[in-house]
C-alpha cells in the first residue's frame, strides 16, 4: 500500500471535532516538544489532499536521511512528539481515541517511509557515483596503459605516460624514475611540470628523499606538505620550489619482486591524497611495471642487436683489411692495432714462443712502451700462458680483482685485466694475441667471442702472409738464377760473335767473309734477345722492343760501306711475347734485314727498312718493308738461304705463315702466327753492372 492510501485511510472519516482537537494539541505541544517535527505533522493534518500531506511527511523523512541522521533518532523524536501530543489531548471517547491513534501511526509511517526512501536514494546516488568514479578510474587507467603500450621506444613511452597521468589525476607534476641496478640509483627518465634538463641527469640513491624512501620501502608514501616531512630532499635541478604535496609510488614487477622505478605526482597546494588516489596510482604503477620492463628489454635487445651488427660489420671490415695485406710485418702490426680497437684495449701484442723453453718474444705491439713490455714478458713467463693456452686451446682472461694466484700476479705486474687468445694455423700454433684494458669490467664474454673470431681470421692472414713471403723469396731466387742464365747466354753468344769477327778480319775470301758476317749478325741478334729478356719483367719482352734492338744490332753488322741505311720500328701498342717467340722473331727480323741489304740495296747508296708489328684476330702480324729492288719477276721457289731460314722458323717453329710480295715501291715480308700471351714469372732483380 502506497503512502497516499495509508494516510488517506487514517484520516478518512475523522470527525472535524477530533481533527480540530488534534491540531490544537499539536500547536500546544510545539512549545515543549520537537517543534520541527510537530510543525510538519500539523501542516500534514491541515492539508485536504492526502497526497500532499503524505508528501510533506515523506519529505521530512528524506531530510533526516540526507542529513545522515540515524533512524533511531527519528523514532525517538517521533515518540516524544506523540507523547507531547497525547498530553495535550483531553479524554476522548473510545472511537475518537482509536481514530487519533491511527492518525499518529500514519504520521509515523509516512515519516519512516520518507526516511527509507531517502536512504535508498542516497545509496543509489552513492552507487552511481562510485560506479561513475570507477568507470572514470578504469578509463583513466586504460588511457595510461594505452599510452604505455603505444610505443616500444622507452623514452617516448616515459614522456607519454607522465603527461597522461598528470592529465587524468589533475595534478601539476608527474615524474617517473627508472631504477639502475648496476648503480643502485634512480634516474629521472621523464617529467612534466619540472625542469626538462634534469631528465637523464638527476640520480637519487635508494633511501634518499621521499622518492628513494618509497623505492626502498616498496610501498606508497603520501606527503601532504613536503616542507614538513623529514624525508623530503630538495633537488635544485628540478626547480620544485612551488610544489607542496607529493605522492610517491614504487613501480615493482611483483612476479619476480623486481624494482623497476618510481612514479611521483605533485600539486602546488597542500593536499591530502585519498585512498582512492593512492590506489589508482598503485594500479598505474603495477601496469607500468610490465610496460616499462618490456620497453626496457626491447631497447636492450635492440641495442644489443645494433651493437652486434656493428661489431660484425667492423669484424668483416677489419678482417678484409688484414687479409688484404700480404707483407708479414705489416700484417702482424695491423692485427695488433685492429684487435686493440675491437676489444677497446689500451695495448695489444703478438707473442711467439721460442723453443725449447717457450720463452715469450713480442714480435709486434700496439700501445706498448718499454716499461710495460718488460712487465708483460715477465707476466707471460711466470703465468706460463703458453701452457694454459696449449692445454685449454681457448682464450685466457685474467683480472686483477680475482683472488687467485693469477689475479695476484696480475696485480703485482701492474695490470688490470689481461686477455690472451691463441693464434692457430693448420700446422700448429702461430703465437698468442695478448690485450690489456684498464676498464673495471675488463673483457666481456661478447668481446672475448668477437676477438676469438677475429683471431681465427688473423691466423689465416698470418699464414697467407708467411706463404707469400716464402713464395716471394723463392721467386726472387728463381728470378736471380734465370737472369744470371740470360746474362751468361748473352755473354757466351757475344764471345762467339767476337771470335767470328776476329775470323772475318783475317779472312780474304769475300764470299766467306759475307757468310761469317751473316752468322755473326744472327748470333748478335740472339744475344740482344737475351739482353732484353733479363730486363723489366723477367723472361718477357715486346715485339716492338725486340724489333728496335735487332734493327740496331743487325744494321751495324750487315750494312756495307757507302750505304745510307735508315731503319725504323713503327710505334704500336706493346705486344708482349715470351722467350721462345722472341728468339725466333729476332732471327726472322735479322734474316729479312740481311736479305734487304744483300739483294734489295745491292746497287744502291741508300735505303729504308720499316718494321711494324700488331695484333689482328688473335694473330701476331709482323711486316718488314724495304724500298729496295724487289725479287725478279717470275722468280719462284724457296729463295736464298735467308728466306729459307725465315720460312722454316715461321711455319715450323711458330706455327704461322710467311709471304713476300711487292707493294708499289716497297717489298713487303709478312709474318703471321697465333698469339700466346706469356706467363709472368717475376720482376727482374736489379742488374749488376759488369766490370768492363
XYZ file of C-alpha atoms in Angstrom:
692
model
C 0.000 0.000 0.000
C 1.487 3.418 -1.003
C 1.802 6.451 1.289
C -1.236 8.295 -0.064
C -3.574 5.411 0.723
C -2.079 4.814 4.192
C -2.516 8.414 5.272
C -5.823 8.755 3.410
C -7.334 5.732 5.162
C -6.113 7.044 8.515
C -7.851 10.438 8.221
C -10.893 9.127 6.377
C -13.985 9.656 8.446
C -12.038 11.636 11.046
C -14.553 13.802 12.835
C -13.981 17.532 12.411
C -14.031 17.911 16.179
C -11.292 15.292 16.513
C -9.193 16.928 13.743
C -9.550 20.298 15.456
C -8.546 18.852 18.817
C -5.515 17.199 17.242
C -4.425 20.455 15.592
C -4.847 22.379 18.842
C -2.885 19.754 20.735
C -0.111 19.891 18.088
C 0.054 23.677 18.367
C 0.364 23.480 22.135
C 2.906 20.632 22.002
C 5.198 22.661 19.707
C 6.029 24.821 22.685
C 7.663 21.894 24.534
C 8.329 19.073 22.058
C 10.387 18.884 18.842
C 8.891 21.871 17.053
C 10.080 20.956 13.554
C 8.530 17.514 13.575
C 5.278 18.717 15.241
C 5.010 21.565 12.710
C 5.298 19.150 9.794
C 2.629 16.906 11.368
C 0.331 19.924 11.811
C 0.780 21.011 8.211
C 0.021 17.479 7.055
C -3.243 17.388 9.083
C -4.253 20.761 7.691
C -3.929 19.513 4.099
C -7.147 18.488 2.483
C -5.358 16.334 -0.102
C -3.918 13.153 1.426
C -1.231 13.012 -1.277
C 0.188 16.426 -0.436
C 0.018 15.592 3.266
C 1.918 12.352 2.706
C 4.481 14.206 0.567
C 5.140 16.687 3.393
C 5.774 13.899 5.878
C 7.949 11.884 3.465
C 9.971 14.983 2.604
C 10.748 15.419 6.302
C 11.825 11.777 6.493
C 14.088 12.208 3.442
C 15.612 15.318 5.005
C 16.594 13.257 8.008
C 18.085 10.618 5.706
C 20.048 13.170 3.655
C 21.425 14.647 6.849
C 22.605 11.080 7.596
C 20.796 11.087 10.945
C 20.023 7.612 12.309
C 16.518 6.170 12.125
C 16.542 5.661 15.894
C 16.795 9.421 16.376
C 13.812 9.901 14.086
C 11.814 7.313 16.007
C 12.845 8.870 19.315
C 11.722 12.344 18.278
C 8.508 10.981 16.783
C 7.688 9.197 20.058
C 8.485 12.387 22.014
C 6.186 14.342 19.711
C 3.396 11.818 20.103
C 3.749 11.896 23.886
C 3.561 15.679 23.862
C 0.516 15.432 21.627
C -1.185 12.846 23.866
C -0.567 15.026 26.917
C -2.470 17.912 25.312
C -5.453 15.886 24.182
C -8.461 15.739 26.574
C -10.078 12.440 27.256
C -11.643 11.240 24.032
C -14.352 8.764 23.510
C -13.032 5.312 22.637
C -13.890 5.577 18.955
C -12.227 9.010 18.616
C -9.229 7.758 20.639
C -8.881 4.916 18.139
C -9.003 7.374 15.231
C -6.363 9.585 16.902
C -4.067 6.578 17.457
C -4.484 5.583 13.801
C -3.546 9.100 12.725
C -0.429 9.011 14.913
C 0.631 5.677 13.390
C 0.003 7.032 9.878
C 2.099 10.109 10.605
C 4.990 7.939 11.820
C 4.606 5.568 8.862
C 4.860 8.414 6.359
C 7.924 9.832 8.148
C 9.550 6.405 8.171
C 8.645 5.795 4.511
C 10.266 9.088 3.542
C 13.361 8.246 5.598
C 13.691 4.829 3.946
C 13.129 6.301 0.506
C 15.735 8.958 1.223
C 18.232 6.342 2.354
C 17.613 4.333 -0.798
C 18.052 7.401 -2.980
C 21.287 8.297 -1.195
C 22.555 4.731 -1.568
C 21.612 4.764 -5.238
C 23.377 8.068 -5.776
C 26.424 6.778 -3.973
C 26.433 3.597 -6.006
C 26.057 5.637 -9.155
C 28.839 7.992 -8.084
C 31.079 5.068 -7.171
C 30.297 3.367 -10.454
C 30.976 6.572 -12.342
C 34.198 7.094 -10.412
C 35.165 3.505 -11.041
C 34.444 3.827 -14.739
C 36.380 7.092 -14.854
C 39.202 5.397 -12.996
C 39.177 2.483 -15.425
C 39.027 4.878 -18.359
C 41.952 6.814 -16.915
C 43.846 3.590 -16.258
C 43.092 2.418 -19.785
C 44.371 5.722 -21.105
C 47.591 5.364 -19.132
C 48.060 1.732 -20.190
C 47.365 2.636 -23.820
C 49.951 5.375 -23.559
C 52.451 2.966 -22.008
C 51.844 0.317 -24.666
C 51.689 2.669 -27.636
C 55.420 2.527 -28.263
C 58.411 0.313 -27.595
C 60.652 3.354 -27.598
C 61.420 3.704 -23.894
C 61.958 7.468 -23.952
C 58.759 8.131 -25.899
C 56.827 5.799 -23.586
C 58.024 7.587 -20.443
C 57.076 11.043 -21.702
C 53.665 9.904 -22.890
C 52.921 8.215 -19.560
C 53.816 11.196 -17.346
C 51.679 13.528 -19.454
C 48.740 11.129 -19.348
C 48.946 10.503 -15.578
C 49.142 14.236 -14.872
C 46.078 14.764 -17.038
C 43.863 12.016 -15.598
C 44.824 12.739 -11.960
C 44.564 16.505 -12.474
C 47.947 17.258 -10.916
C 50.571 19.790 -11.943
C 53.548 17.433 -11.874
C 54.203 13.820 -12.758
C 57.705 12.389 -12.779
C 58.946 8.885 -13.493
C 62.248 7.438 -12.318
C 63.921 4.273 -13.601
C 65.975 2.017 -11.361
C 69.598 1.371 -12.347
C 70.620 -1.911 -10.669
C 74.284 -1.548 -11.601
C 74.457 1.801 -9.765
C 71.766 1.298 -7.149
C 70.217 4.637 -8.123
C 67.000 6.016 -9.582
C 67.469 8.160 -12.685
C 64.820 10.648 -13.796
C 63.517 9.305 -17.091
C 60.719 11.765 -17.838
C 58.784 14.542 -16.092
C 56.075 17.078 -16.800
C 55.903 20.310 -14.829
C 59.573 20.166 -13.794
C 62.850 21.219 -15.392
C 63.270 19.041 -18.533
C 67.062 19.400 -18.344
C 67.021 17.200 -15.243
C 65.919 14.190 -17.304
C 68.701 11.652 -17.538
C 70.907 13.716 -15.214
C 69.238 13.575 -11.801
C 70.031 10.408 -9.856
C 68.691 9.518 -6.408
C 70.110 6.782 -4.211
C 67.748 4.303 -2.614
C 66.558 5.676 0.727
C 67.305 9.314 -0.151
C 64.355 11.682 -0.148
C 60.703 10.713 -0.406
C 61.301 9.056 -3.785
C 64.246 6.963 -2.599
C 62.403 6.115 0.623
C 59.332 4.837 -1.265
C 61.573 2.733 -3.531
C 63.474 1.294 -0.578
C 60.316 0.519 1.439
C 58.445 -0.849 -1.553
C 55.195 0.955 -0.664
C 53.480 4.283 -1.454
C 54.469 7.372 0.500
C 51.957 10.248 0.559
C 53.104 13.628 1.875
C 50.545 16.440 2.151
C 53.232 19.095 2.707
C 56.827 18.237 1.799
C 58.125 21.191 3.789
C 57.013 19.441 6.947
C 58.303 15.963 6.037
C 61.718 14.820 7.345
C 62.318 12.522 4.352
C 61.992 15.284 1.783
C 65.248 16.061 -0.075
C 65.370 19.265 -2.094
C 66.860 18.874 -5.598
C 67.744 22.294 -7.112
C 67.953 20.938 -10.652
C 64.241 20.036 -10.582
C 63.011 23.593 -9.888
C 60.492 22.047 -7.477
C 60.043 25.008 -5.120
C 56.376 25.803 -5.990
C 55.054 22.328 -5.183
C 53.874 21.244 -1.732
C 52.230 17.824 -1.838
C 53.913 14.652 -3.082
C 52.678 11.126 -3.689
C 55.436 8.623 -4.469
C 54.603 5.057 -5.545
C 57.232 2.399 -6.366
C 56.935 0.568 -9.689
C 57.544 -3.081 -8.863
C 57.362 -6.131 -11.102
C 55.790 -8.341 -8.450
C 56.120 -11.602 -10.405
C 59.858 -11.506 -9.729
C 59.890 -8.866 -6.952
C 61.949 -6.555 -9.127
C 62.087 -2.792 -8.635
C 61.571 -1.066 -11.985
C 61.262 2.548 -10.874
C 59.140 5.123 -9.025
C 56.277 7.344 -10.196
C 55.535 10.641 -8.417
C 52.713 13.198 -8.618
C 52.763 16.678 -7.066
C 50.450 19.660 -6.554
C 51.065 23.289 -5.710
C 48.659 23.327 -2.786
C 48.869 21.293 0.379
C 46.840 18.170 -0.325
C 45.909 15.019 1.493
C 45.753 12.227 -1.032
C 42.712 9.986 -0.709
C 42.979 6.202 -0.534
C 41.314 6.086 -3.941
C 44.006 8.308 -5.455
C 46.765 6.252 -3.864
C 45.133 3.038 -5.039
C 44.743 4.405 -8.551
C 48.409 5.402 -8.759
C 49.344 1.960 -7.418
C 47.345 0.358 -10.222
C 49.076 2.633 -12.712
C 52.453 1.618 -11.271
C 51.524 -2.068 -11.473
C 50.589 -1.800 -15.129
C 53.563 0.414 -15.847
C 55.951 -2.172 -14.417
C 55.151 -4.617 -17.201
C 55.154 -1.982 -19.944
C 58.401 -0.387 -18.800
C 60.109 -3.729 -18.402
C 59.013 -4.736 -21.910
C 60.184 -1.407 -23.325
C 63.487 -1.711 -21.458
C 64.019 -5.276 -22.666
C 63.158 -4.229 -26.208
C 65.593 -1.333 -26.014
C 68.329 -3.538 -24.584
C 67.674 -6.191 -27.227
C 67.652 -3.575 -29.965
C 70.869 -2.065 -28.641
C 72.490 -5.492 -28.406
C 71.434 -6.303 -31.960
C 72.701 -2.981 -33.242
C 75.943 -3.432 -31.320
C 76.297 -6.966 -32.674
C 75.663 -5.780 -36.239
C 78.219 -3.003 -35.761
C 80.694 -5.480 -34.298
C 80.201 -7.947 -37.150
C 80.456 -5.147 -39.707
C 83.638 -3.940 -38.061
C 84.932 -7.508 -37.872
C 84.252 -8.013 -41.576
C 85.933 -4.740 -42.476
C 88.927 -5.393 -40.240
C 89.275 -8.996 -41.431
C 89.202 -7.823 -45.044
C 91.805 -5.183 -44.226
C 94.066 -7.740 -42.556
C 93.569 -10.325 -45.293
C 94.391 -7.719 -47.946
C 97.908 -7.233 -46.585
C 100.443 -9.850 -47.634
C 103.592 -8.418 -46.094
C 104.134 -10.282 -42.833
C 105.356 -7.351 -40.728
C 102.508 -5.109 -41.847
C 100.024 -7.935 -41.297
C 101.185 -8.519 -37.722
C 101.166 -4.807 -36.892
C 97.704 -4.389 -38.402
C 96.363 -7.380 -36.448
C 97.611 -5.916 -33.158
C 96.165 -2.476 -33.897
C 92.749 -3.713 -35.056
C 92.475 -6.205 -32.177
C 93.031 -3.357 -29.705
C 90.308 -1.306 -31.371
C 87.863 -4.222 -31.480
C 88.439 -5.074 -27.831
C 88.664 -1.439 -26.675
C 92.075 -2.266 -25.232
C 94.891 0.132 -24.452
C 97.587 -2.240 -25.660
C 97.872 -5.327 -27.837
C 100.845 -7.552 -28.618
C 101.517 -10.677 -30.646
C 103.781 -13.108 -28.844
C 105.775 -16.002 -30.260
C 107.090 -18.763 -28.004
C 110.685 -19.615 -28.745
C 111.683 -23.240 -28.328
C 112.786 -25.194 -26.476
C 111.607 -23.466 -23.267
C 108.821 -21.495 -24.950
C 110.204 -18.150 -23.880
C 107.851 -15.275 -24.827
C 109.030 -12.993 -27.615
C 106.973 -9.936 -28.618
C 107.063 -9.769 -32.418
C 104.803 -6.723 -32.771
C 102.796 -4.451 -30.498
C 100.352 -1.565 -30.335
C 100.320 0.939 -27.461
C 103.205 -0.775 -25.648
C 106.074 1.091 -24.011
C 109.357 -0.357 -22.779
C 108.299 -0.472 -19.126
C 105.126 -2.408 -19.743
C 106.878 -4.593 -22.310
C 109.264 -5.901 -19.646
C 106.482 -6.424 -17.110
C 104.344 -8.178 -19.713
C 107.149 -10.579 -20.681
C 107.680 -11.411 -17.026
C 103.947 -11.969 -16.518
C 103.705 -14.192 -19.607
C 106.639 -16.254 -18.396
C 105.521 -16.503 -14.755
C 101.942 -17.401 -15.616
C 103.038 -19.999 -18.174
C 100.453 -18.646 -20.598
C 101.745 -20.910 -23.349
C 101.000 -23.993 -21.233
C 97.489 -22.776 -20.351
C 96.600 -21.966 -23.932
C 98.190 -25.104 -25.359
C 96.298 -27.224 -22.821
C 92.899 -25.496 -22.962
C 93.042 -24.288 -26.553
C 90.816 -21.314 -25.729
C 91.242 -17.672 -24.635
C 92.619 -16.973 -21.170
C 91.159 -13.936 -19.332
C 92.659 -12.839 -16.012
C 91.568 -9.850 -13.904
C 93.497 -8.210 -11.096
C 90.313 -8.416 -8.987
C 90.427 -12.211 -8.933
C 91.503 -13.635 -5.594
C 93.651 -16.278 -7.238
C 97.356 -16.654 -7.735
C 96.943 -15.475 -11.334
C 94.969 -12.432 -10.167
C 97.559 -11.559 -7.536
C 100.374 -11.955 -10.067
C 98.480 -9.671 -12.433
C 98.180 -7.042 -9.692
C 101.881 -7.320 -8.881
C 102.697 -6.799 -12.561
C 100.637 -3.588 -12.540
C 97.935 -4.741 -14.940
C 94.131 -4.528 -14.571
C 92.718 -7.102 -16.989
C 94.619 -9.242 -19.496
C 93.282 -11.417 -22.287
C 95.389 -13.974 -24.193
C 93.969 -15.577 -27.344
C 95.735 -18.374 -29.232
C 96.590 -17.914 -32.899
C 96.332 -21.337 -34.514
C 97.304 -22.395 -38.010
C 96.942 -25.616 -39.962
C 100.318 -26.881 -38.849
C 100.031 -25.805 -35.209
C 100.179 -22.698 -33.003
C 101.363 -19.478 -34.613
C 101.555 -17.412 -31.436
C 99.367 -15.606 -28.927
C 97.428 -12.363 -29.150
C 97.518 -10.538 -25.792
C 95.429 -7.481 -24.879
C 95.129 -5.282 -21.797
C 92.436 -2.870 -20.620
C 92.115 -0.531 -17.653
C 88.302 -0.708 -17.675
C 86.932 -2.076 -14.359
C 84.623 -4.506 -16.122
C 87.508 -5.987 -18.095
C 86.685 -8.008 -21.210
C 83.054 -9.116 -21.518
C 82.183 -12.588 -22.880
C 80.804 -10.946 -26.040
C 84.092 -9.121 -26.643
C 86.085 -12.307 -25.994
C 83.954 -14.203 -28.528
C 84.365 -11.401 -31.070
C 88.134 -11.326 -30.586
C 88.225 -15.120 -30.845
C 86.606 -14.924 -34.283
C 88.999 -12.158 -35.266
C 91.949 -14.246 -34.059
C 90.910 -17.076 -36.389
C 90.792 -14.643 -39.317
C 94.106 -13.151 -38.229
C 95.711 -16.601 -38.067
C 94.674 -17.246 -41.648
C 96.081 -13.867 -42.679
C 99.383 -14.628 -40.923
C 99.656 -17.976 -42.700
C 98.899 -16.312 -46.043
C 101.496 -13.616 -45.379
C 104.098 -16.225 -44.442
C 103.318 -18.268 -47.542
C 103.520 -15.124 -49.648
C 106.887 -14.236 -48.115
C 108.230 -17.730 -48.777
C 106.861 -17.694 -52.317
C 108.346 -14.275 -52.944
C 111.755 -15.406 -51.709
C 111.535 -18.487 -53.929
C 110.543 -16.434 -56.967
C 113.281 -13.905 -56.320
C 115.777 -16.751 -56.129
C 114.490 -18.239 -59.379
C 114.447 -14.791 -60.972
C 118.055 -14.232 -59.998
C 119.052 -17.623 -61.375
C 117.155 -17.034 -64.629
C 118.621 -13.568 -65.003
C 122.087 -14.949 -64.457
C 121.399 -17.604 -67.060
C 120.351 -14.967 -69.627
C 123.480 -12.952 -68.805
C 125.708 -15.943 -69.323
C 123.991 -16.958 -72.569
C 124.284 -13.394 -73.851
C 127.940 -13.189 -72.838
C 128.708 -16.554 -74.423
C 126.958 -15.538 -77.653
C 128.836 -12.260 -77.704
C 132.067 -14.169 -77.165
C 131.238 -16.383 -80.148
C 130.374 -13.301 -82.215
C 133.696 -11.736 -81.218
C 135.540 -14.854 -82.365
C 133.702 -14.706 -85.681
C 134.607 -11.036 -86.076
C 138.241 -11.889 -85.449
C 137.999 -14.575 -88.128
C 136.353 -12.109 -90.516
C 139.247 -9.701 -90.175
C 141.724 -12.469 -91.080
C 139.708 -13.909 -93.973
C 140.393 -12.728 -97.530
C 137.663 -14.610 -99.422
C 134.700 -12.195 -99.930
C 132.158 -15.000 -100.022
C 133.490 -16.468 -96.802
C 133.509 -13.031 -95.170
C 129.849 -12.497 -96.114
C 128.817 -15.849 -94.648
C 130.681 -15.178 -91.409
C 129.166 -11.673 -91.146
C 125.665 -13.122 -91.535
C 126.391 -15.748 -88.892
C 127.798 -13.137 -86.505
C 124.702 -10.986 -87.056
C 122.428 -13.910 -86.221
C 124.364 -14.574 -83.031
C 124.314 -10.892 -82.036
C 120.556 -10.773 -82.612
C 120.010 -13.749 -80.320
C 122.311 -12.139 -77.739
C 120.214 -8.968 -77.964
C 117.115 -11.054 -77.220
C 118.664 -12.457 -74.045
C 119.653 -8.947 -73.033
C 116.008 -7.860 -73.337
C 114.692 -10.919 -71.504
C 116.651 -10.153 -68.345
C 115.233 -6.642 -68.052
C 111.938 -5.407 -66.544
C 109.646 -8.455 -66.393
C 111.958 -11.425 -66.452
C 111.555 -13.779 -69.433
C 109.198 -11.408 -71.275
C 109.720 -8.647 -73.832
C 107.660 -6.940 -76.528
C 107.734 -7.325 -80.297
C 108.307 -3.575 -80.694
C 111.322 -3.520 -78.321
C 112.699 -6.624 -79.994
C 112.384 -5.098 -83.486
C 114.155 -1.882 -82.459
C 117.016 -3.779 -80.813
C 117.554 -6.245 -83.660
C 117.424 -3.465 -86.264
C 120.055 -1.590 -84.278
C 122.371 -4.592 -83.857
C 121.895 -6.157 -87.294
C 122.215 -2.895 -89.239
C 125.536 -2.236 -87.526
C 126.898 -5.638 -88.603
C 125.277 -6.109 -92.006
C 125.395 -2.637 -93.551
C 128.201 -2.126 -96.065
C 130.333 0.972 -96.505
C 128.677 3.606 -98.708
C 125.110 2.524 -97.876
C 122.970 5.076 -96.043
C 120.513 2.745 -94.314
C 117.523 4.095 -92.348
C 115.781 1.601 -90.046
C 112.502 2.331 -88.231
C 110.166 0.391 -85.914
C 106.565 1.679 -86.048
C 105.133 2.709 -82.672
C 102.252 0.374 -81.861
C 100.662 -0.750 -78.571
C 103.234 -3.009 -76.868
C 102.717 -6.670 -77.703
C 104.300 -8.933 -75.067
C 105.894 -12.238 -76.067
C 107.835 -14.961 -74.308
C 111.455 -16.015 -74.671
C 110.822 -18.681 -77.330
C 108.878 -16.394 -79.681
C 111.365 -13.581 -79.020
C 114.371 -15.689 -80.118
C 112.608 -16.886 -83.263
C 111.402 -13.392 -84.228
C 114.896 -11.982 -83.681
C 116.267 -14.441 -86.229
C 113.383 -13.660 -88.619
C 113.944 -9.880 -88.485
C 117.721 -10.375 -88.799
C 117.349 -12.572 -91.904
C 114.826 -10.226 -93.546
C 117.087 -7.223 -92.902
C 120.088 -9.175 -94.220
C 118.091 -10.116 -97.345
C 117.096 -6.482 -97.934
C 120.695 -5.245 -97.625
C 122.191 -8.053 -99.745
C 119.608 -8.044 -102.552
C 117.276 -5.056 -102.284
C 120.001 -2.457 -101.772
C 122.756 -4.292 -103.707
C 123.333 -1.495 -106.220
C 122.047 1.437 -104.184
C 123.610 4.013 -101.930
C 120.628 4.453 -99.615
C 117.537 2.584 -98.452
C 114.830 2.371 -95.798
C 113.571 -0.543 -93.737
C 110.348 -0.258 -91.681
C 109.174 -2.902 -89.205
C 105.551 -2.893 -87.987
C 104.032 -5.400 -85.536
C 100.437 -5.566 -84.295
C 97.704 -7.970 -83.181
C 94.860 -8.876 -85.566
C 92.278 -11.605 -84.931
C 94.443 -13.128 -82.205
C 97.326 -13.363 -84.687
C 100.655 -11.571 -84.370
C 101.340 -9.826 -87.671
C 104.927 -8.705 -88.389
C 105.590 -6.680 -91.533
C 109.140 -5.879 -92.704
C 109.178 -3.352 -95.588
C 112.122 -2.135 -97.662
C 112.200 0.248 -100.616
C 114.899 -1.649 -102.442
C 114.518 -3.549 -105.678
C 112.166 -6.459 -105.288
C 112.628 -10.053 -106.353
C 112.949 -10.656 -110.080
C 109.681 -11.170 -111.931
C 108.805 -14.812 -112.265
C 111.221 -15.783 -109.529
C 109.660 -18.677 -107.685
C 110.831 -21.304 -105.228
C 112.275 -21.137 -101.815
C 114.689 -18.227 -102.480
C 118.072 -17.926 -100.860
C 119.256 -19.398 -97.588
C 117.981 -16.401 -95.582
C 114.413 -16.707 -96.855
C 114.528 -20.473 -96.349
C 115.543 -19.902 -92.742
C 112.680 -17.383 -92.284
C 110.078 -19.693 -93.824
C 111.236 -22.631 -91.719
C 111.223 -20.634 -88.481
C 107.747 -19.199 -89.142
C 105.948 -22.300 -90.360
C 107.675 -24.998 -88.320
C 108.518 -23.297 -85.024
C 105.929 -20.516 -84.775
C 103.100 -22.392 -86.484
C 102.348 -19.434 -88.760
C 102.571 -18.268 -92.363
C 105.098 -16.268 -94.395
C 104.673 -14.325 -97.617
C 106.820 -11.957 -99.690
C 105.130 -9.500 -102.042
C 105.586 -6.216 -103.847
C 103.527 -3.177 -102.798
C 104.317 -0.296 -105.150
C 107.861 0.805 -104.425
C 108.086 -1.435 -101.410
C 108.911 -5.073 -100.877
C 106.797 -6.411 -98.003
C 107.586 -9.551 -95.998
C 104.573 -10.597 -93.866
C 104.885 -12.991 -90.939
C 101.724 -14.137 -89.111
C 101.411 -16.631 -86.236
C 98.989 -17.362 -83.324
C 99.384 -15.109 -80.305
C 100.122 -16.856 -76.997
C 100.234 -14.377 -74.076
C 103.334 -15.039 -71.974
C 103.078 -16.009 -68.299
C 104.774 -13.535 -66.000
C 107.452 -15.142 -63.885
C 108.589 -12.392 -61.521
C 110.011 -8.878 -61.598
C 113.617 -8.963 -62.617
C 116.204 -8.482 -59.935
C 118.309 -5.308 -60.240
C 121.018 -5.772 -62.805
C 124.576 -5.910 -61.630
C 126.928 -3.763 -63.632
C 129.647 -5.951 -65.038
C 133.229 -4.920 -64.862
C 134.486 -3.719 -68.224
